[in-house]
Coordinates of C-alpha atoms and ligand atoms in Angstrom, one line a residue:
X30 CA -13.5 -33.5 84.3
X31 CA -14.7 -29.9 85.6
X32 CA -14.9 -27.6 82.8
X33 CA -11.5 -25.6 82.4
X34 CA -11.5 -22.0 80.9
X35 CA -10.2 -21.8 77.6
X36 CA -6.7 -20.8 76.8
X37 CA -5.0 -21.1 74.0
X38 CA -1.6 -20.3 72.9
X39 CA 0.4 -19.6 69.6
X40 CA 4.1 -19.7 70.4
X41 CA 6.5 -19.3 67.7
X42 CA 10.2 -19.4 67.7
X43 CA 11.9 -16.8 66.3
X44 CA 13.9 -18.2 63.6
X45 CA 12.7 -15.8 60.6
X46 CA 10.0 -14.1 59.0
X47 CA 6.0 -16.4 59.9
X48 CA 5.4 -18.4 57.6
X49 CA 1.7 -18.5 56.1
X50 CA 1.0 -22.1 57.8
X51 CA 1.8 -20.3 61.0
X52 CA -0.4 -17.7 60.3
X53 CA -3.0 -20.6 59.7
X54 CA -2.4 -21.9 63.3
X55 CA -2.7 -18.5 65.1
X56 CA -6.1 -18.3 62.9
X57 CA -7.5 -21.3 64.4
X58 CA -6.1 -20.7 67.8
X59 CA -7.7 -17.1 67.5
X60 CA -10.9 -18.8 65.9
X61 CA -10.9 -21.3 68.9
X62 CA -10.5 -19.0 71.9
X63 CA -12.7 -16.3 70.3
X64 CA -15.6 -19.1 70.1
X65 CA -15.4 -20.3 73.6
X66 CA -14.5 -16.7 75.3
X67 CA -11.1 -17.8 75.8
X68 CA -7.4 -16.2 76.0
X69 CA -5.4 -16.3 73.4
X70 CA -2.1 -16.6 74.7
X71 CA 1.1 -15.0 72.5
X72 CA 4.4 -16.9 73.8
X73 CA 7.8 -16.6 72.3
X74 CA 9.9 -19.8 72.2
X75 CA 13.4 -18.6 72.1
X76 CA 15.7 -21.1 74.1
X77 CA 17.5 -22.4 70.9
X78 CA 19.7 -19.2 70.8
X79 CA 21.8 -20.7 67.8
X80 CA 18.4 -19.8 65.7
X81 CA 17.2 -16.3 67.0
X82 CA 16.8 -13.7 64.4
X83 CA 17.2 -10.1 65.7
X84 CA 13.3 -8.4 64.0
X85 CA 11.5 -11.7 64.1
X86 CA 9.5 -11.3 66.9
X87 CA 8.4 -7.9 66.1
X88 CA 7.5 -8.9 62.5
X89 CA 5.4 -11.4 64.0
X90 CA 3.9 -8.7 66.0
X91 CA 3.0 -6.3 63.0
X92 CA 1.8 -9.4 61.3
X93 CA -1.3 -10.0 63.1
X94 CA -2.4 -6.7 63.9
X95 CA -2.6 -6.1 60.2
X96 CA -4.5 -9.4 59.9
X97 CA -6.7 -8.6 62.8
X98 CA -5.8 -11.6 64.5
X99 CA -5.8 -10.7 68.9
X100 CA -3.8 -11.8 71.3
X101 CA -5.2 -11.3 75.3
X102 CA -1.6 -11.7 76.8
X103 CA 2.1 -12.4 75.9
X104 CA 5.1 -11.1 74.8
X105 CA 4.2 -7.2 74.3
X106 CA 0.1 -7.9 75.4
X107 CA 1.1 -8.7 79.0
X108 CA -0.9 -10.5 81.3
X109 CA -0.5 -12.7 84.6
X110 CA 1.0 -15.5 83.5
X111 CA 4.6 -14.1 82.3
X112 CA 7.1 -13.8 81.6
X113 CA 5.6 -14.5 78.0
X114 CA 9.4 -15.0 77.0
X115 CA 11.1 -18.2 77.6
X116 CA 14.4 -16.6 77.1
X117 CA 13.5 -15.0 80.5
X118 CA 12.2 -18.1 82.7
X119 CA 15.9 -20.0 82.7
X120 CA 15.1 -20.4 86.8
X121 CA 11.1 -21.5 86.4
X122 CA 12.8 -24.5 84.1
X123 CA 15.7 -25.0 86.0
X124 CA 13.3 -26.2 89.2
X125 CA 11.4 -28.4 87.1
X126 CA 14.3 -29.8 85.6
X127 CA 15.3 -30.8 89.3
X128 CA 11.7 -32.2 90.6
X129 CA 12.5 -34.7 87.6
X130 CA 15.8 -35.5 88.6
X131 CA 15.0 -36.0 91.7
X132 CA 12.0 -38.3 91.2
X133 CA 14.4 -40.3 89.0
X134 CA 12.8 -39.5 86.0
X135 CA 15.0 -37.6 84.1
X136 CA 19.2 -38.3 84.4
X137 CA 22.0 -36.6 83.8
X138 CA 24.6 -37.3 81.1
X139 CA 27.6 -36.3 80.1
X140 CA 28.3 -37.8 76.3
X141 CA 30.1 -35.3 74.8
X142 CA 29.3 -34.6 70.4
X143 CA 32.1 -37.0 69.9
X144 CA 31.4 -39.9 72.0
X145 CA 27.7 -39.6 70.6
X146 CA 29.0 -39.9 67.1
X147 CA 31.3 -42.5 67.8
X148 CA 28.2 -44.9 69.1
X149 CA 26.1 -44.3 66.1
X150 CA 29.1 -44.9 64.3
X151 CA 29.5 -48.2 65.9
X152 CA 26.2 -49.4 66.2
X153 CA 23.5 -49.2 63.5
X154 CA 20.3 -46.8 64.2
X155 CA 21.8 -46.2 67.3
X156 CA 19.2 -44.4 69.9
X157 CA 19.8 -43.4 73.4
X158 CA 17.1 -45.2 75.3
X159 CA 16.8 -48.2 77.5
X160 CA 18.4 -50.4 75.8
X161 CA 21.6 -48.1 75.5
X162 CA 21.7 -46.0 78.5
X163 CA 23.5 -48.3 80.5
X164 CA 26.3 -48.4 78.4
X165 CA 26.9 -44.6 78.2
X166 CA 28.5 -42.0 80.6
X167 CA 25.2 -40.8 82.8
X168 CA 24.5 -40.7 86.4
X169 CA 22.4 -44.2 85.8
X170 CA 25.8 -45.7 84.9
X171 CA 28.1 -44.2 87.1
X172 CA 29.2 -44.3 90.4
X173 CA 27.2 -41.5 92.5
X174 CA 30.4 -39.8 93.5
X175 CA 31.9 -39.5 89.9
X176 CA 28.9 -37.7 88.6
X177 CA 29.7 -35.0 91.8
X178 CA 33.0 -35.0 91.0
X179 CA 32.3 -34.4 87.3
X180 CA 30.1 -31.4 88.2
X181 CA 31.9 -29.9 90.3
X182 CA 34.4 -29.6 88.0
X183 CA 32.6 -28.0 85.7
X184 CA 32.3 -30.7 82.9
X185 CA 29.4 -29.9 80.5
X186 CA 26.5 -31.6 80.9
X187 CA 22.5 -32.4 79.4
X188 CA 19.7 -33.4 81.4
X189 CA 18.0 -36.4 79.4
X190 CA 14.3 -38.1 79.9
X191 CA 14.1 -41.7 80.9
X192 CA 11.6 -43.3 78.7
X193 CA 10.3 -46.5 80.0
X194 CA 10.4 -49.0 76.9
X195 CA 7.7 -50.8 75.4
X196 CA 4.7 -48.8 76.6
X197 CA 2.0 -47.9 74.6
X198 CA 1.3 -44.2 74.3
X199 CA -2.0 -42.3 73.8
X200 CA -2.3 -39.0 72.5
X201 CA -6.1 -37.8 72.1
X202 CA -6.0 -35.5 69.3
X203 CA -9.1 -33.7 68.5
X204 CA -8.6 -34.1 64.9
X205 CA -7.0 -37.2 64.8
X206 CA -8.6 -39.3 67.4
X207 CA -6.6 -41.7 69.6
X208 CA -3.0 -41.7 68.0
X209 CA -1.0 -44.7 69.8
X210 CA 2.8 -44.8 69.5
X211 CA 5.0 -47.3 71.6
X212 CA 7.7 -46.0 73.9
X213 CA 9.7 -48.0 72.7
X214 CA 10.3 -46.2 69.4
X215 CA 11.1 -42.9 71.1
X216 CA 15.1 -41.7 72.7
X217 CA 16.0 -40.7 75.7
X218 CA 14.9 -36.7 74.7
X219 CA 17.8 -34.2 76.0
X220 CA 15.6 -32.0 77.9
X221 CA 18.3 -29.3 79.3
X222 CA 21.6 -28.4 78.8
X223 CA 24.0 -27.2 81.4
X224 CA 25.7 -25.1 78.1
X225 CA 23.5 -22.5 78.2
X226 CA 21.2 -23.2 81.4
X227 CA 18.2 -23.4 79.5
X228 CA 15.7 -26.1 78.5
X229 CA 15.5 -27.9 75.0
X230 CA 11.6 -27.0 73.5
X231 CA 10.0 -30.0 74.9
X232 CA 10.9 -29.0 78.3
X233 CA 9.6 -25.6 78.5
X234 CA 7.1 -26.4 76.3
X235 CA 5.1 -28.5 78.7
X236 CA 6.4 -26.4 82.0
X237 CA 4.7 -23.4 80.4
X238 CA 1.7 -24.8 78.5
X239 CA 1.0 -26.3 82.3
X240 CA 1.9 -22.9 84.1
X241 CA 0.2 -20.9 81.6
X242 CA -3.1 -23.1 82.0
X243 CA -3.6 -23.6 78.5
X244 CA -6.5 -26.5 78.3
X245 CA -5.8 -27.0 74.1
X246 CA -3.0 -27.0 72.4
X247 CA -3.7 -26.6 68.3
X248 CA -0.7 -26.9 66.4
X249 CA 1.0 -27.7 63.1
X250 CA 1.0 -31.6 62.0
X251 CA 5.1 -31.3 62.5
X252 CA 4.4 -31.4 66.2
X253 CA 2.6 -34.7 66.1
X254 CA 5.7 -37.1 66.9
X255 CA 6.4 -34.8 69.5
X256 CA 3.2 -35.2 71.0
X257 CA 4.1 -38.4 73.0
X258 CA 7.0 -37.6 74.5
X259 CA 4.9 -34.4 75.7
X260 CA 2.0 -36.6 77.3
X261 CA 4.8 -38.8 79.3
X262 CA 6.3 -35.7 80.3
X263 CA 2.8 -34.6 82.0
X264 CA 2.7 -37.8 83.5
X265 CA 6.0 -37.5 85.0
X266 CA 5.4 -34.7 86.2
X267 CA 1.8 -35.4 87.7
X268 CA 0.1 -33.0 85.7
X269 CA -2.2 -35.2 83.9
X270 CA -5.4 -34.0 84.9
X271 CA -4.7 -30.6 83.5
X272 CA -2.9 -31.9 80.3
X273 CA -4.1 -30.0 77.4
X274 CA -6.4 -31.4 74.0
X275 CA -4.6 -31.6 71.5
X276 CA -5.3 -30.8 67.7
X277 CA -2.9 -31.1 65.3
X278 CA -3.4 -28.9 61.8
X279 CA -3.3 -30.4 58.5
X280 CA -0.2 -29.6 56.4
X281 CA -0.2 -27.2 54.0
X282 CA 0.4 -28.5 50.6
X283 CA 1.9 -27.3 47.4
X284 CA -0.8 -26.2 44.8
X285 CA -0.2 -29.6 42.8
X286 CA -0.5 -31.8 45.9
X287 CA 2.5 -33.1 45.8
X288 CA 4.6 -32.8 49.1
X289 CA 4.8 -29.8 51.8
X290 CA 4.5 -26.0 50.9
X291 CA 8.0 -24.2 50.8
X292 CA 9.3 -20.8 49.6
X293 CA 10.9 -22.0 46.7
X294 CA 6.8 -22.8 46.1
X295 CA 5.8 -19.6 46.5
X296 CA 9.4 -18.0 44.3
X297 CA 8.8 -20.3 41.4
X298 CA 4.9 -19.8 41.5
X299 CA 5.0 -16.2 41.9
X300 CA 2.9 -16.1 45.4
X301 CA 4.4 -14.9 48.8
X302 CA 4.4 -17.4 51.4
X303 CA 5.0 -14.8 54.5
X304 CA 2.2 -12.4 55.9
X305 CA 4.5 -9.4 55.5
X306 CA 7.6 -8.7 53.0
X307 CA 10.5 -9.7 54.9
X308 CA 14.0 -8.2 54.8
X309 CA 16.6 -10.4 55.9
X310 CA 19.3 -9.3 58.4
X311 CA 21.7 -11.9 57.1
X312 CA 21.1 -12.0 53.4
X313 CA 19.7 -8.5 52.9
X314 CA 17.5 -11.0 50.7
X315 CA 13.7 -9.5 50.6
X316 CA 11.0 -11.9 50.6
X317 CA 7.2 -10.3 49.5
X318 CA 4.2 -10.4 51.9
X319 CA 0.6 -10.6 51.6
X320 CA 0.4 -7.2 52.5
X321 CA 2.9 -5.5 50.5
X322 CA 1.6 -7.5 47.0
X323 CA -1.4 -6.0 47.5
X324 CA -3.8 -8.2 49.7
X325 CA -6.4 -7.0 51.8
X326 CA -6.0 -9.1 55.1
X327 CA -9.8 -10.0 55.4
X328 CA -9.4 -11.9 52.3
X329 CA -5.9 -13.3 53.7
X330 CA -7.8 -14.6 56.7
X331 CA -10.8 -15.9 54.6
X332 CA -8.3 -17.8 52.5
X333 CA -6.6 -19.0 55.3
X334 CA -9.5 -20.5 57.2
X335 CA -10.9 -22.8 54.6
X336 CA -7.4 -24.3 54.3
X337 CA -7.8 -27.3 55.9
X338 CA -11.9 -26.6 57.2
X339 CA -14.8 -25.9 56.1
X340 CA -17.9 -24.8 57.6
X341 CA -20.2 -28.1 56.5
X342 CA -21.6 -26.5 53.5
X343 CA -20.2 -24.6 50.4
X344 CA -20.3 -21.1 51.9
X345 CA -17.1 -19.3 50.7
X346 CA -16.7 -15.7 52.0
X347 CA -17.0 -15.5 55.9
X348 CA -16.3 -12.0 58.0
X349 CA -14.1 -13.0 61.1
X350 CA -16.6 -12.9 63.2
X351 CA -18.6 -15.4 61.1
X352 CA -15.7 -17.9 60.9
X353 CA -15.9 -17.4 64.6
X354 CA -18.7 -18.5 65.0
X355 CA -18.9 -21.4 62.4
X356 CA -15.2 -22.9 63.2
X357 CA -15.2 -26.2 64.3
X358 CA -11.9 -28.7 65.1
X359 CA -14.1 -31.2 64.5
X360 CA -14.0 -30.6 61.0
X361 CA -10.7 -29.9 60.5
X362 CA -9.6 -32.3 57.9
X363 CA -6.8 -35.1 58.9
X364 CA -5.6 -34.3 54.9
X365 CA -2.7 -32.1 54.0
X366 CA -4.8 -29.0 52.3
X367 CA -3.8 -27.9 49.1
X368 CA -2.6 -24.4 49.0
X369 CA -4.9 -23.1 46.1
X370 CA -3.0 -19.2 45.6
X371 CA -5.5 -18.5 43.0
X372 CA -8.0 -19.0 45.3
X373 CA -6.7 -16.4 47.5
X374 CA -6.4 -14.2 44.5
X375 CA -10.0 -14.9 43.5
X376 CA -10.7 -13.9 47.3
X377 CA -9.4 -10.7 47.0
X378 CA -11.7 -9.8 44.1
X379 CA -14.6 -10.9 46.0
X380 CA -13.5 -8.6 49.1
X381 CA -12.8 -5.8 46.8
X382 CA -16.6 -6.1 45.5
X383 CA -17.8 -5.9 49.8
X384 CA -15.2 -3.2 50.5
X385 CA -16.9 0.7 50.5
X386 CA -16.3 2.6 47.2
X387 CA -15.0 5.6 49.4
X388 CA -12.6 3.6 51.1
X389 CA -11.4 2.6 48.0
X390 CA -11.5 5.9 46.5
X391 CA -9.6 7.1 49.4
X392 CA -6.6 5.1 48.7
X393 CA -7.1 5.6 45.1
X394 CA -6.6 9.1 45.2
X395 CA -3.0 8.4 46.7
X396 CA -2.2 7.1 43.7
X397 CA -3.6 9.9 41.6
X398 CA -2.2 12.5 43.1
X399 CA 1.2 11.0 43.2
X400 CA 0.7 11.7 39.2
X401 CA -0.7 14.9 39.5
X402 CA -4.3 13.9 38.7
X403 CA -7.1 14.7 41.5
X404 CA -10.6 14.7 41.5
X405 CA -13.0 14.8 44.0
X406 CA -13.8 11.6 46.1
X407 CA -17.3 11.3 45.4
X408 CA -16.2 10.6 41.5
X409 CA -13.6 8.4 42.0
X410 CA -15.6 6.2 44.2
X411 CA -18.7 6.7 41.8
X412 CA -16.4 5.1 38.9
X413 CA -14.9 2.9 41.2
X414 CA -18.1 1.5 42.1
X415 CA -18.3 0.7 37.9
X416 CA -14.9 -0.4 37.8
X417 CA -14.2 -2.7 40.6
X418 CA -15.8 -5.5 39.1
X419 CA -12.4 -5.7 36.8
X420 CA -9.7 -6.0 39.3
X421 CA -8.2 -9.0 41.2
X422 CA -6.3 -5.7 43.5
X423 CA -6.8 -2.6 44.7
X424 CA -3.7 -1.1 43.2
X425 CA -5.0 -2.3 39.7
X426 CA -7.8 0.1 40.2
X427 CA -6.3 3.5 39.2
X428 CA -4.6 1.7 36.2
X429 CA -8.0 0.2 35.2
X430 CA -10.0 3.8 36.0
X431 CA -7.5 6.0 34.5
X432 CA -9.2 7.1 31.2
X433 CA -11.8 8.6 33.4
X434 CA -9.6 10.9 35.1
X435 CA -7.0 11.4 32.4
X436 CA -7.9 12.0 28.4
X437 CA -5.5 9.9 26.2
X438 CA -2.8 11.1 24.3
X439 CA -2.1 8.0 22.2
X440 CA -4.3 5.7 20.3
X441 CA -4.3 1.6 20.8
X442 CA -2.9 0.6 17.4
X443 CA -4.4 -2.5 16.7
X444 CA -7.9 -1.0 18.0
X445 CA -7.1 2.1 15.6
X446 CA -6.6 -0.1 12.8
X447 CA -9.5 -2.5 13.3
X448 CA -12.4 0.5 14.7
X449 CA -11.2 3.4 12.9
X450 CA -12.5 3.2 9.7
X451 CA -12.2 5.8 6.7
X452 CA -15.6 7.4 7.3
X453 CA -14.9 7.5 10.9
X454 CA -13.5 11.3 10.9
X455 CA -16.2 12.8 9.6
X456 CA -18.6 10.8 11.6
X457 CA -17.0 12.0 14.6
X458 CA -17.4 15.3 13.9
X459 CA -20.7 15.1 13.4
X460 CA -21.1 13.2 16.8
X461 CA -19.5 16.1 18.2
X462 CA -22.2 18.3 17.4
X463 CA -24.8 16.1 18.2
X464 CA -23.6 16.1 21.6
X465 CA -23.3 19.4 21.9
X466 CA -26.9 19.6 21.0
X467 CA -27.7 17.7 24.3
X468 CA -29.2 19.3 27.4
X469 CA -30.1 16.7 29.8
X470 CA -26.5 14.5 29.3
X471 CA -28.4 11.8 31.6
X472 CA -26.8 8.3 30.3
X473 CA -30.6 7.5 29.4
X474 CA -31.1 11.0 27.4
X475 CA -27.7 10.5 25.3
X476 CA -28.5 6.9 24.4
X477 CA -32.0 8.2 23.1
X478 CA -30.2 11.1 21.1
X479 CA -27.2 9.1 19.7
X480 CA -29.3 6.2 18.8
X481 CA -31.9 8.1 17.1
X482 CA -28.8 10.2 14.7
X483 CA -27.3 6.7 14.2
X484 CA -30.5 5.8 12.8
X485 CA -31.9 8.8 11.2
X486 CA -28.2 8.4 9.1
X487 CA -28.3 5.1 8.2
X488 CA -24.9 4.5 10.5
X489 CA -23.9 1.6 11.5
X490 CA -24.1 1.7 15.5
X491 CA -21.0 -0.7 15.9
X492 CA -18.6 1.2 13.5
X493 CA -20.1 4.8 15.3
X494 CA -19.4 3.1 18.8
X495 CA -16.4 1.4 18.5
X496 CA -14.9 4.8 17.1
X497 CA -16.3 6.6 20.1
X498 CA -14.9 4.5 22.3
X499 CA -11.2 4.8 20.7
X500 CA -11.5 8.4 21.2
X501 CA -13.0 8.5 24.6
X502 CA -10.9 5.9 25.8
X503 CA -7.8 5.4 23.7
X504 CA -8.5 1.5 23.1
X505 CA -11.6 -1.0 22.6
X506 CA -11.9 -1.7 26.7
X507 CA -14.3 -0.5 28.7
X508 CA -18.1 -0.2 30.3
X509 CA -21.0 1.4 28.5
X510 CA -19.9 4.5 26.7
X511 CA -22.7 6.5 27.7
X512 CA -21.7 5.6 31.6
X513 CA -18.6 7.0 31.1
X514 CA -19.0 10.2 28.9
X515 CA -22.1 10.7 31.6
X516 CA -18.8 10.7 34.2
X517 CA -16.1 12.8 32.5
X518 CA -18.9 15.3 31.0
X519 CA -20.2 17.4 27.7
X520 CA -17.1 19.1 27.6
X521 CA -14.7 16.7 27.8
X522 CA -16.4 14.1 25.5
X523 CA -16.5 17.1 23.0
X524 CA -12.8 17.5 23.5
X525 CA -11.7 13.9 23.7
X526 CA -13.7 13.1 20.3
X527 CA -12.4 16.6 18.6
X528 CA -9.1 15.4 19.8
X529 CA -8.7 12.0 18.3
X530 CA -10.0 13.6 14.6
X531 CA -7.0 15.4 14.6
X532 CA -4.6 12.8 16.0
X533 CA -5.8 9.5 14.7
X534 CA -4.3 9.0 11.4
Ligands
LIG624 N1 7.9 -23.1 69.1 C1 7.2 -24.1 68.4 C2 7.0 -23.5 67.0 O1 7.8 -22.8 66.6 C3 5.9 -24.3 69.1 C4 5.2 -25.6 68.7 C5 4.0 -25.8 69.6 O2 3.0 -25.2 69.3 O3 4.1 -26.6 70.5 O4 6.1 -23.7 66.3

């Protein structure tokens, strides 16, 4: 077969706020097209009106642009292929509907809800298929002219898909190799309704993964049984040259293992399992987001892509443009991947560590000033830069900095009673002085100087140190004291120790 551009497509219904394992599949769609400089296609599924959900579609949006995930064309990208909506294609659908019908195979049938229940009632595991067909109301069954007649008046009606029995079916999945199914096993699939004029999914599916050209389709493991009633609907409808690769995703997991990942997962756990907080319409329940709980998306996106692949060797952090480089569907795994939430905690840290002290000092600062406290930006990323190392998040940062910025007013009282001993008072004071004796408050001149008193007096440097620190800090946390008092000044560690004389007790 001639080598086909690749296009890609993610195309979610809009039912609700993305779940993360979507987010997974538009990664490796992204990761896919990106690799082979394809088009990433963004369509909106929307013909199962019963489950739209006014917001949906733009949270989906706003959800990959602050991931960094691209789409080339779609729904608000544009492109040549559109509409990108299905919603808006009713009379593209409605044609192909009738080439099946009138190559015989598809057929139209009129069962109402009732008469369907009524079957299954009567016979056990009923399925509407070859061996059934006959016996129900559908234009196989009836009389040419009834079928007219029932149209014509108006009766309701659904297009279904004659499945021959007992054939084997292929699907080539990239992941999964040569998955065989036999007809016989699936029903006659309704693939319209005259309701609502529109196509079930599997019907506009295929019509628009054809007319859209997209040569793979890489998808969620929940669309495998699907799969081959999709490949016998490219057959009937000639297409099967251009019939796209498949690759179907690996589940995602709950953290134990043990069965699929929900929300109630992610409520009981404590993790969010949507990109963005999501506000529901309905409910006016609020779900949290990746974004809003504080994680940056490059670690989101590194997270996401080792869930389920891996890049052959034990390389952890990977840039987007690394992953798309090293992605392969050839090594996604057939296995349902855990979904490890620490991990993507532990992945934040690590991005934290890459991410430019300014930056962080930046959005710091918002935090600061919202308490009144500024500073300039080249110290607030300089004790950043000696800070970070702590935090998992970037809003744990001004928490963690604080005592740099702000002197303490009260005393840890477990620290106090532990570190503060009796002499420590009048040590302190005589610290003070000795600092103020310094010139050159290098972090390598005050060690030299304190050090040198310390010993010159006989002190004991941890009682000295561990008092210092309560008074420069307020508890026994912390880096290397000179580091800090080097940061805040002469002044202020003059202050800060004077202070804590008078107010530890
Ligand atoms: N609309 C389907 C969904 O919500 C698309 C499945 C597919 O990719 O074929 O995931």
């Amino acid at each position: 077969m001639a080598e086909r551009r690749v296009r890609v497509r993610f195309a979610p219904s809009p039912t609700g706020p993305l779940h993360i394992g979507g987010v997974r599949t538009a990664l490796y769609n992204y990761l896919f097209a990106r690799q082979n400089g394809g088009d990433m296609v963004f369509r909106i599924e929307d013909t199962d009106s019963n489950r739209f959900v006014p917001g949906a579609e733009d949270y989906i949006i706003e959800s990959f642009k602050w991931l960094g995930v691209e789409f080339d064309e779609g729904v608000s990208f544009g492109g040549n292929y559109g509409p990108y909506r299905q919603s808006e294609r009713r009379d593209i659908y409605k044609k192909y509907v009738n080439i099946l019908l009138e190559s015989g195979k598809a057929y139209i049938a009129f069962d109402t809800p009732e008469e369907l229940e009524a079957k299954r009632n009567e016979i056990k595991n009923f399925q509407y298929d070859a061996s059934t067909r006959m016996s129900m109301r559908n234009s196989l069954a009836m009389p040419k002219e009834e079928v007219d007649r029932l149209i014509s008046e108006g009766v309701q009606y659904v297009v279904r898909f004659k499945i021959e029995p007992n054939e084997d079916v292929h699907v080539n999945d990239i992941i999964r190799g040569d998955v065989v199914i036999n007809s016989s096993i699936l029903d006659d699939k309704v693939l319209y309704k005259s309701a609502d004029e529109l196509p079930t999914y599997h019907l506009a599916n295929i019509v628009d993964d054809h007319l859209m050209e997209i040569s793979h389709v890489i998808r969620g493991e929940e669309w495998l049984p699907s799969a081959p009633l999709h490949v016998l609907l490219y057959r009937a409808f000639g297409w099967e040259d251009t019939m796209p690769q498949f690759a179907h995703l690996p589940l995602l997991l709950k953290p134990d293992g043990n069965g699929k990942l929900s929300k109630r997962d992610g409520d009981r756990l404590g993790f969010p399992v949507f990109p963005l907080e999501w506000h529901d319409p309905k409910s006016g329940e609020i779900s949290s987001g990746y974004r809003e709980t504080g994680y940056l998306p490059e670690a989101v996106i590194n997270f996401l892509a080792l869930l389920g692949w891996n890049p052959g060797n034990d390389q952890e952090i990977m840039s987007m443009d690394e992953l798309i480089k090293l992605f392969d569907l050839h090594r996604c795994s057939k296995a349902g991947a855990k979904f490890d939430f620490e991990k993507c905690k532990w992945f934040n840290h690590q991005y934290i560590q890459l991410k430019d002290n300014t930056e962080l000092a930046q959005q710091m600062l918002v935090q600061m000033r919202a308490e009144g406290v500024d500073a300039p930006v080249e110290k607030v990323a300089k004790v950043i830069g000696m800070m970070k190392s702590r935090v998992s998040f970037v809003k744990e940062l001004w928490d963690t900095c604080k005592f740099f910025f702000v002197a303490p007013t009260e005393y840890d009282e477990k620290t106090r009673k532990k570190r503060w001993k009796e002499e420590s008072p009048a040590q302190m004071t005589e610290l003070a002085e000795v600092i103020a004796g310094i010139d050159d408050f290098s972090i390598e001149n005050q060690e030299n100087v304190v050090m040198k008193w310390i010993e010159d007096k006989g002190y004991n440097t941890g009682i000295i140190m561990n008092a210092f620190r309560l008074a420069i800090v307020g508890e026994g946390k912390g880096p290397h004291m000179f580091d800090i008092t080097e940061v805040i000044g002469k002044e202020e560690t003059i202050a800060r120790i004077k202070r804590a004389v008078e107010n530890i007790k």
